[in-house]
CSV table of N, CA and C in Angstrom, one decimal:
chain,number,residue,atom,x,y,z
A,1,UNK,N,22.6,-7.4,0.4
A,1,UNK,CA,21.2,-7.2,0.2
A,1,UNK,C,20.4,-7.5,0.8
A,2,UNK,N,20.4,-6.0,1.9
A,2,UNK,CA,19.2,-6.3,3.1
A,2,UNK,C,18.1,-5.2,2.8
A,3,UNK,N,16.8,-5.9,3.9
A,3,UNK,CA,16.1,-4.4,3.1
A,3,UNK,C,14.7,-4.8,2.1
A,4,UNK,N,14.8,-3.1,1.6
A,4,UNK,CA,13.9,-3.3,0.7
A,4,UNK,C,14.5,-3.9,-0.6
A,5,UNK,N,16.1,-3.6,-0.7
A,5,UNK,CA,16.4,-4.7,-2.2
A,5,UNK,C,16.2,-6.0,-2.3
A,6,UNK,N,16.3,-6.3,-0.8
A,6,UNK,CA,15.8,-8.3,-0.9
A,6,UNK,C,14.8,-8.3,-0.9
A,7,UNK,N,13.9,-7.3,-0.5
A,7,UNK,CA,12.5,-8.1,-0.6
A,7,UNK,C,12.4,-7.8,-1.9
A,8,UNK,N,12.5,-6.7,-3.6
A,8,UNK,CA,11.6,-7.3,-4.1
A,8,UNK,C,13.1,-8.3,-5.0
A,9,UNK,N,14.4,-8.5,-4.6
A,9,UNK,CA,14.9,-9.4,-5.3
A,9,UNK,C,14.0,-11.1,-5.6
A,10,UNK,N,13.8,-11.0,-4.6
A,10,UNK,CA,12.6,-12.5,-4.1
A,10,UNK,C,11.7,-12.5,-4.2
A,11,UNK,N,11.3,-11.8,-5.1
A,11,UNK,CA,9.9,-11.6,-6.6
A,11,UNK,C,10.0,-13.0,-7.7
A,12,UNK,N,9.1,-13.8,-7.1
A,12,UNK,CA,9.4,-14.5,-8.2
A,12,UNK,C,9.2,-13.8,-9.7
A,13,UNK,N,10.3,-14.5,-11.1
A,13,UNK,CA,9.9,-13.2,-12.2
A,13,UNK,C,10.0,-12.1,-12.7
A,14,UNK,N,10.9,-11.3,-11.4
A,14,UNK,CA,9.9,-10.3,-11.1
A,14,UNK,C,12.3,-10.0,-11.6
A,15,UNK,N,12.7,-8.6,-12.2
A,15,UNK,CA,14.1,-8.2,-11.7
A,15,UNK,C,14.4,-8.0,-10.9
A,16,UNK,N,15.5,-7.6,-10.0
A,16,UNK,CA,15.6,-7.4,-8.9
A,16,UNK,C,16.1,-5.9,-9.2
A,17,UNK,N,16.2,-6.0,-7.8
A,17,UNK,CA,16.6,-4.2,-7.7
A,17,UNK,C,18.3,-4.4,-7.5
A,18,UNK,N,18.9,-3.4,-8.9
A,18,UNK,CA,20.7,-3.5,-8.7
A,18,UNK,C,20.8,-2.5,-7.9
A,19,UNK,N,22.0,-3.2,-7.0
A,19,UNK,CA,22.7,-2.4,-6.0
A,19,UNK,C,23.2,-0.6,-6.6
A,20,UNK,N,23.9,0.0,-6.3
A,20,UNK,CA,24.4,0.9,-7.1
A,20,UNK,C,25.9,0.9,-6.1
A,21,UNK,N,26.7,0.8,-6.7
A,21,UNK,CA,28.2,-0.1,-5.5
A,21,UNK,C,28.8,1.8,-4.9
A,22,UNK,N,28.6,2.3,-5.7
A,22,UNK,CA,28.9,4.2,-5.0
A,22,UNK,C,28.0,4.8,-4.1
A,23,UNK,N,26.6,4.3,-3.9
A,23,UNK,CA,26.1,4.9,-2.9
A,23,UNK,C,25.3,4.4,-2.1
A,24,UNK,N,25.2,2.9,-2.7
A,24,UNK,CA,24.6,1.8,-1.3
A,24,UNK,C,23.3,1.7,-1.7
A,25,UNK,N,22.5,3.0,-2.6
A,25,UNK,CA,21.3,3.1,-3.0
A,25,UNK,C,20.7,1.5,-3.8
A,26,UNK,N,19.5,1.0,-4.0
A,26,UNK,CA,19.2,0.6,-5.2
A,26,UNK,C,17.7,1.4,-6.4
A,27,UNK,N,19.0,0.7,-7.0
A,27,UNK,CA,18.3,1.3,-8.4
A,27,UNK,C,17.5,0.6,-9.3
A,28,UNK,N,16.0,0.8,-9.4
A,28,UNK,CA,14.9,0.3,-10.3
A,28,UNK,C,15.2,0.0,-11.4
A,29,UNK,N,15.6,-1.8,-12.0
A,29,UNK,CA,16.4,-1.3,-13.4
A,29,UNK,C,14.6,-1.9,-14.0
A,30,UNK,N,13.2,-1.8,-13.4
A,30,UNK,CA,12.1,-2.1,-14.5
A,30,UNK,C,11.4,-1.3,-13.6
A,31,UNK,N,11.7,0.5,-13.3
A,31,UNK,CA,10.9,0.7,-12.3
A,31,UNK,C,9.4,1.6,-12.8
A,32,UNK,N,9.7,1.9,-14.5
A,32,UNK,CA,9.2,2.3,-15.7
A,32,UNK,C,7.7,0.7,-15.3
A,33,UNK,N,7.7,-0.1,-15.8
A,33,UNK,CA,7.1,-1.0,-15.9
A,33,UNK,C,6.1,-1.5,-14.4
A,34,UNK,N,7.1,-1.9,-13.0
A,34,UNK,CA,6.5,-2.3,-11.8
A,34,UNK,C,5.4,-0.8,-12.2
A,35,UNK,N,5.9,0.6,-11.8
A,35,UNK,CA,5.0,2.0,-11.4
A,35,UNK,C,3.7,1.7,-12.0
A,36,UNK,N,3.7,1.3,-13.7
A,36,UNK,CA,2.5,1.6,-14.3
A,36,UNK,C,2.1,0.4,-13.9
A,37,UNK,N,1.8,-0.8,-13.4
A,37,UNK,CA,1.8,-2.0,-13.9
A,37,UNK,C,0.3,-2.1,-12.6
A,38,UNK,N,-0.7,-2.5,-13.0
A,38,UNK,CA,-2.3,-2.9,-12.6
A,38,UNK,C,-2.3,-4.2,-11.5
A,39,UNK,N,-1.1,-4.7,-11.5
A,39,UNK,CA,-1.2,-5.4,-10.7
A,39,UNK,C,-0.1,-6.0,-9.3
A,40,UNK,N,0.0,-4.2,-9.7
A,40,UNK,CA,1.3,-3.8,-8.2
A,40,UNK,C,0.4,-2.8,-7.5
A,41,UNK,N,0.0,-3.3,-6.2
A,41,UNK,CA,-0.2,-1.8,-5.2
A,41,UNK,C,0.7,-1.4,-4.7
A,42,UNK,N,1.8,-0.3,-4.1
A,42,UNK,CA,2.9,0.3,-3.1
A,42,UNK,C,2.0,1.2,-2.8
A,43,UNK,N,2.9,1.1,-1.0
A,43,UNK,CA,1.8,2.2,0.2
A,43,UNK,C,3.1,2.7,0.7
A,44,UNK,N,4.2,3.1,0.8
A,44,UNK,CA,5.3,3.7,1.1
A,44,UNK,C,5.0,3.5,3.1
A,45,UNK,N,5.8,4.4,3.3
A,45,UNK,CA,5.4,4.3,5.0
A,45,UNK,C,5.3,5.7,5.4
A,46,UNK,N,5.2,6.2,4.4
A,46,UNK,CA,4.2,7.6,4.2
A,46,UNK,C,3.2,7.6,4.0
A,47,UNK,N,2.4,8.5,4.2
A,47,UNK,CA,1.0,7.6,4.1
A,47,UNK,C,0.6,8.4,1.6
A,48,UNK,N,1.3,9.8,1.6
A,48,UNK,CA,1.1,10.2,0.1
A,48,UNK,C,-0.1,10.5,-0.3
A,49,UNK,N,-0.5,10.5,0.5
A,49,UNK,CA,-2.3,11.3,0.1
A,49,UNK,C,-1.7,12.9,0.5
A,50,UNK,N,-2.3,13.8,-0.8
A,50,UNK,CA,-2.1,15.4,-0.2
A,50,UNK,C,-3.4,15.8,0.9
A,51,UNK,N,-2.7,16.1,1.8
A,51,UNK,CA,-3.3,17.4,2.3
A,51,UNK,C,-4.4,18.0,2.1
A,52,UNK,N,-4.4,19.0,1.4
A,52,UNK,CA,-5.8,19.7,1.5
A,52,UNK,C,-6.9,18.8,0.8
A,53,UNK,N,-6.1,17.5,-0.1
A,53,UNK,CA,-7.7,17.0,-0.3
A,53,UNK,C,-8.3,16.0,0.8
A,54,UNK,N,-9.5,16.1,0.6
A,54,UNK,CA,-10.5,15.3,1.6
A,54,UNK,C,-10.2,13.9,1.7
A,55,UNK,N,-10.0,12.9,2.5
A,55,UNK,CA,-10.3,11.3,2.7
A,55,UNK,C,-11.0,11.2,1.0
A,56,UNK,N,-11.7,11.0,0.7
A,56,UNK,CA,-12.6,10.7,-0.2
A,56,UNK,C,-12.5,11.5,-1.4
A,57,UNK,N,-11.7,12.7,-2.2
A,57,UNK,CA,-10.6,13.0,-2.9
A,57,UNK,C,-9.7,13.0,-3.1
A,58,UNK,N,-9.0,12.1,-2.0
A,58,UNK,CA,-7.8,11.7,-1.9
A,58,UNK,C,-8.2,10.1,-3.2
A,59,UNK,N,-8.6,9.1,-2.3
A,59,UNK,CA,-9.3,7.8,-2.9
A,59,UNK,C,-9.9,7.7,-4.8
A,60,UNK,N,-10.6,8.9,-4.6
A,60,UNK,CA,-10.7,8.6,-5.9
A,60,UNK,C,-9.5,9.1,-7.3
A,61,UNK,N,-8.9,10.5,-6.6
A,61,UNK,CA,-7.9,10.4,-7.1
A,61,UNK,C,-6.5,9.3,-7.4
A,62,UNK,N,-5.9,8.8,-6.1
A,62,UNK,CA,-5.3,8.1,-6.4
A,62,UNK,C,-5.7,6.5,-6.9
A,63,UNK,N,-7.2,6.3,-7.3
A,63,UNK,CA,-7.3,5.4,-7.5
A,63,UNK,C,-8.5,5.9,-9.8
A,64,UNK,N,-8.3,6.5,-9.4
A,64,UNK,CA,-9.1,7.2,-10.7
A,64,UNK,C,-11.5,6.4,-11.0
A,65,UNK,N,-11.5,6.7,-9.4
A,65,UNK,CA,-12.9,6.4,-9.2
A,65,UNK,C,-13.7,7.0,-9.2
A,66,UNK,N,-15.0,7.1,-9.9
A,66,UNK,CA,-15.9,7.9,-10.1
A,66,UNK,C,-17.1,7.5,-8.8
A,67,UNK,N,-17.0,6.4,-8.3
A,67,UNK,CA,-17.6,5.0,-7.3
A,67,UNK,C,-17.7,5.7,-5.9
A,68,UNK,N,-18.5,7.2,-5.8
A,68,UNK,CA,-18.5,8.1,-4.5
A,68,UNK,C,-18.4,5.8,-3.1
A,69,UNK,N,-20.0,5.6,-4.2
A,69,UNK,CA,-20.3,4.7,-3.0
A,69,UNK,C,-19.3,3.4,-2.1
A,70,UNK,N,-18.1,3.3,-3.3
A,70,UNK,CA,-16.5,2.4,-3.0
A,70,UNK,C,-16.1,2.7,-3.0
A,71,UNK,N,-15.6,4.1,-2.7
A,71,UNK,CA,-15.0,5.0,-1.8
A,71,UNK,C,-14.9,5.2,-0.1
A,72,UNK,N,-16.6,4.9,-0.5
A,72,UNK,CA,-17.0,5.2,1.2
A,72,UNK,C,-17.3,4.2,1.5
A,73,UNK,N,-17.5,3.1,0.8
A,73,UNK,CA,-17.0,2.1,1.8
A,73,UNK,C,-15.5,1.4,2.0
A,74,UNK,N,-15.2,1.5,1.4
A,74,UNK,CA,-13.3,1.8,1.6
A,74,UNK,C,-13.2,2.5,3.2
A,75,UNK,N,-13.6,3.6,2.8
A,75,UNK,CA,-13.7,4.1,4.1
A,75,UNK,C,-13.7,3.8,5.3
A,76,UNK,N,-14.7,3.4,4.8
A,76,UNK,CA,-15.8,3.0,6.6
A,76,UNK,C,-15.0,0.9,6.3
A,77,UNK,N,-14.7,0.8,5.9
A,77,UNK,CA,-13.8,-0.7,5.7
A,77,UNK,C,-12.4,0.1,7.3
A,78,UNK,N,-11.6,0.9,6.5
A,78,UNK,CA,-10.8,1.4,7.5
A,78,UNK,C,-11.2,1.5,8.3
A,79,UNK,N,-12.0,2.1,8.9
A,79,UNK,CA,-12.4,2.8,10.5
A,79,UNK,C,-12.4,4.3,9.8
A,80,UNK,N,-12.9,4.6,8.9
A,80,UNK,CA,-13.5,6.2,9.3
A,80,UNK,C,-14.5,6.5,8.4
A,81,UNK,N,-15.5,5.6,8.4
A,81,UNK,CA,-16.6,5.8,8.5
A,81,UNK,C,-16.9,8.1,8.9
A,82,UNK,N,-17.8,8.8,8.3
A,82,UNK,CA,-17.8,9.5,8.4
A,82,UNK,C,-16.9,11.2,8.1
A,83,UNK,N,-15.6,10.3,8.0
A,83,UNK,CA,-14.5,11.9,7.6
A,83,UNK,C,-14.3,11.7,6.4
A,84,UNK,N,-15.2,11.3,5.4
A,84,UNK,CA,-15.2,11.3,3.9
A,84,UNK,C,-14.9,13.0,3.4
A,85,UNK,N,-15.3,13.9,4.0
A,85,UNK,CA,-15.4,15.6,3.5
A,85,UNK,C,-14.6,16.1,3.9
A,86,UNK,N,-13.8,14.9,5.1
A,86,UNK,CA,-12.1,15.9,6.3
A,86,UNK,C,-11.0,16.1,5.9
A,87,UNK,N,-10.6,17.6,4.9
A,87,UNK,CA,-9.4,17.4,5.0
A,87,UNK,C,-8.4,16.5,5.4
A,88,UNK,N,-7.8,15.4,4.9
A,88,UNK,CA,-6.4,14.8,5.4
A,88,UNK,C,-5.6,15.8,6.7
A,89,UNK,N,-5.7,17.1,6.2
A,89,UNK,CA,-4.9,17.9,6.9
A,89,UNK,C,-4.9,18.0,9.1
A,90,UNK,N,-6.0,17.9,8.7
A,90,UNK,CA,-7.5,17.9,10.1
A,90,UNK,C,-6.9,16.7,10.2
A,91,UNK,N,-6.9,15.3,10.1
A,91,UNK,CA,-6.6,14.1,10.5
A,91,UNK,C,-5.8,13.8,11.4
A,92,UNK,N,-5.6,12.9,12.2
A,92,UNK,CA,-4.5,12.0,13.1
A,92,UNK,C,-3.9,11.7,11.9
A,93,UNK,N,-2.0,11.3,12.5
A,93,UNK,CA,-1.6,10.0,11.7
A,93,UNK,C,-2.2,9.3,11.6
A,94,UNK,N,-2.7,8.3,12.7
A,94,UNK,CA,-3.4,7.7,12.6
A,94,UNK,C,-4.2,7.4,11.6
A,95,UNK,N,-4.8,8.6,11.0
A,95,UNK,CA,-6.4,8.2,10.5
A,95,UNK,C,-5.4,9.1,9.3
A,96,UNK,N,-4.1,9.6,9.1
A,96,UNK,CA,-3.8,10.0,7.5
A,96,UNK,C,-3.5,8.6,6.7
A,97,UNK,N,-2.3,7.4,8.0
A,97,UNK,CA,-2.5,6.3,7.6
A,97,UNK,C,-3.6,5.4,7.0
A,98,UNK,N,-5.1,5.5,7.6
A,98,UNK,CA,-5.9,4.8,7.5
A,98,UNK,C,-6.5,4.9,5.6
A,99,UNK,N,-6.7,5.9,5.4
A,99,UNK,CA,-6.9,6.9,4.3
A,99,UNK,C,-5.9,6.3,3.4
A,100,UNK,N,-4.8,6.3,3.0
A,100,UNK,CA,-3.9,5.8,3.0
A,100,UNK,C,-4.2,4.4,2.5
A,101,UNK,N,-4.3,3.0,3.0
A,101,UNK,CA,-4.6,2.4,3.7
A,101,UNK,C,-6.0,1.2,3.2
A,102,UNK,N,-6.9,2.8,3.4
A,102,UNK,CA,-8.6,1.7,2.4
A,102,UNK,C,-7.6,1.8,1.2
A,103,UNK,N,-7.2,2.0,0.5
A,103,UNK,CA,-6.8,2.1,-0.8
A,103,UNK,C,-7.3,0.3,-1.0
A,104,UNK,N,-6.5,0.1,-0.1
A,104,UNK,CA,-6.0,-1.8,-0.3
A,104,UNK,C,-7.7,-2.2,0.1
A,105,UNK,N,-8.9,-1.7,0.4
A,105,UNK,CA,-10.1,-2.5,-0.1
A,105,UNK,C,-11.0,-2.3,-1.6
A,106,UNK,N,-9.4,-1.0,-2.2
A,106,UNK,CA,-10.8,-0.8,-4.0
A,106,UNK,C,-9.7,-1.5,-4.6
A,107,UNK,N,-8.4,-1.5,-4.6
A,107,UNK,CA,-7.4,-1.7,-5.3
A,107,UNK,C,-7.7,-3.8,-5.6
A,108,UNK,N,-7.4,-4.0,-7.0
A,108,UNK,CA,-8.2,-5.1,-7.7
A,108,UNK,C,-6.1,-5.6,-8.2
A,109,UNK,N,-5.2,-4.6,-7.6
A,109,UNK,CA,-4.4,-5.8,-7.7
A,109,UNK,C,-3.0,-6.3,-6.9
A,110,UNK,N,-3.2,-7.6,-7.2
A,110,UNK,CA,-2.2,-8.6,-6.8
A,110,UNK,C,-0.9,-8.8,-6.0
A,111,UNK,N,-0.4,-8.1,-6.1
A,111,UNK,CA,0.8,-7.9,-5.5
A,111,UNK,C,0.7,-6.4,-4.3
A,112,UNK,N,0.9,-6.5,-3.3
A,112,UNK,CA,1.1,-5.5,-2.6
A,112,UNK,C,2.1,-5.6,-2.2
A,113,UNK,N,2.7,-4.1,-1.7
A,113,UNK,CA,4.2,-3.6,-1.3
A,113,UNK,C,4.0,-2.7,-0.1
A,114,UNK,N,3.3,-3.4,0.9
A,114,UNK,CA,3.6,-2.1,2.4
A,114,UNK,C,4.6,-2.1,2.8
A,115,UNK,N,4.5,-0.7,2.8
A,115,UNK,CA,6.3,-0.5,3.8
A,115,UNK,C,5.5,0.6,5.3
A,116,UNK,N,6.0,-0.4,6.2
A,116,UNK,CA,5.4,0.0,7.5
A,116,UNK,C,4.0,0.4,7.5
A,117,UNK,N,3.8,-0.4,7.3
A,117,UNK,CA,1.7,-0.1,6.7
A,117,UNK,C,0.9,0.4,8.5
A,118,UNK,N,1.6,-0.6,9.6
A,118,UNK,CA,1.2,0.1,10.6
A,118,UNK,C,1.3,0.6,11.6
A,119,UNK,N,2.5,1.7,11.0
A,119,UNK,CA,2.4,3.1,11.3
A,119,UNK,C,1.7,3.9,11.9
A,120,UNK,N,1.6,4.5,13.2
A,120,UNK,CA,0.8,4.6,13.5
A,120,UNK,C,-0.9,4.6,13.8
A,121,UNK,N,-0.8,3.3,13.7
A,121,UNK,CA,-2.4,3.0,13.1
A,121,UNK,C,-2.4,2.4,14.6
A,122,UNK,N,-3.4,2.9,15.4
A,122,UNK,CA,-4.3,1.8,16.4
A,122,UNK,C,-4.2,0.1,17.0
A,123,UNK,N,-5.0,0.0,17.7
A,123,UNK,CA,-4.9,-1.6,17.5
A,123,UNK,C,-6.0,-1.5,17.1
A,124,UNK,N,-7.2,-1.3,17.1
A,124,UNK,CA,-8.6,-1.7,16.2
A,124,UNK,C,-8.1,-1.4,14.5
A,125,UNK,N,-7.2,-1.0,13.8
A,125,UNK,CA,-7.0,-0.2,13.0
A,125,UNK,C,-6.1,-1.3,12.4
A,126,UNK,N,-5.3,-2.7,12.4
A,126,UNK,CA,-4.1,-3.3,12.4
A,126,UNK,C,-5.4,-4.0,12.9
A,127,UNK,N,-6.3,-4.2,13.2
A,127,UNK,CA,-6.6,-5.7,13.3
A,127,UNK,C,-6.9,-5.6,12.0
A,128,UNK,N,-8.0,-3.9,11.8
A,128,UNK,CA,-9.1,-4.4,10.1
A,128,UNK,C,-7.6,-4.8,9.0
A,129,UNK,N,-7.1,-4.0,9.9
A,129,UNK,CA,-6.0,-4.2,8.7
A,129,UNK,C,-5.2,-5.3,8.2
A,130,UNK,N,-5.1,-6.0,8.9
A,130,UNK,CA,-4.5,-7.5,9.0
A,130,UNK,C,-5.6,-8.7,8.8
A,131,UNK,N,-6.7,-8.7,8.6
A,131,UNK,CA,-8.2,-8.8,8.6
A,131,UNK,C,-8.0,-9.2,6.3
A,132,UNK,N,-8.1,-7.8,6.6
A,132,UNK,CA,-7.9,-7.2,4.2
A,132,UNK,C,-6.2,-8.4,4.2
A,133,UNK,N,-5.4,-7.9,4.5
A,133,UNK,CA,-4.2,-9.1,4.0
A,133,UNK,C,-4.4,-10.2,4.0
A,134,UNK,N,-5.4,-10.9,5.2
A,134,UNK,CA,-5.6,-12.1,5.4
A,134,UNK,C,-6.8,-12.8,4.0
A,135,UNK,N,-7.8,-11.9,3.6
A,135,UNK,CA,-8.6,-11.7,2.7
A,135,UNK,C,-7.4,-12.3,1.3
A,136,UNK,N,-6.8,-11.4,1.6
A,136,UNK,CA,-6.1,-10.9,0.1
A,136,UNK,C,-5.0,-12.3,-0.3
A,137,UNK,N,-4.8,-13.0,0.9
A,137,UNK,CA,-3.4,-13.8,1.2
A,137,UNK,C,-4.4,-15.4,1.0
A,138,UNK,N,-5.7,-16.0,1.1
A,138,UNK,CA,-6.6,-16.8,0.7
A,138,UNK,C,-5.6,-17.7,-0.2
A,139,UNK,N,-5.0,-18.9,0.7
A,139,UNK,CA,-4.2,-20.1,0.0
A,139,UNK,C,-5.0,-20.2,-1.7
A,140,UNK,N,-6.1,-20.0,-1.5
A,140,UNK,CA,-6.1,-20.5,-3.1
A,140,UNK,C,-6.4,-19.6,-4.2
A,141,UNK,N,-6.0,-18.1,-3.6
A,141,UNK,CA,-5.3,-17.3,-4.7
A,141,UNK,C,-4.3,-16.6,-5.0
A,142,UNK,N,-2.9,-17.0,-3.6
A,142,UNK,CA,-1.5,-16.7,-3.5
A,142,UNK,C,-0.4,-18.0,-3.2
A,143,UNK,N,0.7,-18.2,-4.2
A,143,UNK,CA,1.4,-18.9,-4.2
A,143,UNK,C,2.7,-18.8,-2.8
A,144,UNK,N,2.3,-18.9,-1.8
A,144,UNK,CA,3.4,-18.3,-1.0
A,144,UNK,C,5.3,-19.3,-1.2
A,145,UNK,N,6.2,-18.2,-1.3
A,145,UNK,CA,6.8,-19.1,-1.4
A,145,UNK,C,7.9,-18.5,-0.4
A,146,UNK,N,10.0,-18.8,-0.2
A,146,UNK,CA,10.4,-18.8,0.5
A,146,UNK,C,11.6,-18.2,-0.4
A,147,UNK,N,11.9,-16.6,0.6
A,147,UNK,CA,13.0,-15.9,0.3
A,147,UNK,C,14.3,-17.0,0.8
A,148,UNK,N,15.5,-17.3,0.5
A,148,UNK,CA,16.7,-17.3,2.0
A,148,UNK,C,16.8,-16.1,1.5
A,149,UNK,N,18.1,-16.2,3.3
A,149,UNK,CA,18.5,-14.6,3.0
A,149,UNK,C,19.9,-14.4,2.3
A,150,UNK,N,20.0,-13.4,1.7
A,150,UNK,CA,20.6,-13.1,1.1
A,150,UNK,C,22.6,-12.2,1.6
A,151,UNK,N,23.4,-12.0,1.6
A,151,UNK,CA,23.9,-11.5,2.3
A,151,UNK,C,25.6,-10.7,1.6
């Protein structure tokens, strides 16, 4: 097992991904439980946002958030102040990634799975994200664990 299957297999207390011998793909044995969990935030390597919606509309949809001020603050912290009402399809790839990653300032999920979060993000954006990740992983809030290599 390598890559994402290995990463998920290392999550303590979580069932591992079950590799399918015939295809080499991994099938989640608890996909529904994980997908609906309020303790998990998954942001894939593609932004996963709706191109025709604005940055604000995307955030409100993804988080079912009525608090416009909180969404606006999340966009600001992600470096997108003033981009609230611009359709995502008019933003650069890096800005689109920031829209997706602005969810990190809204979520209450304890476990974040981020696949290539820095793709297309500029240096300033990377710094903002690193700071947010550091806040999220403060020693008082999380236990660190070692994941041995599995071949």
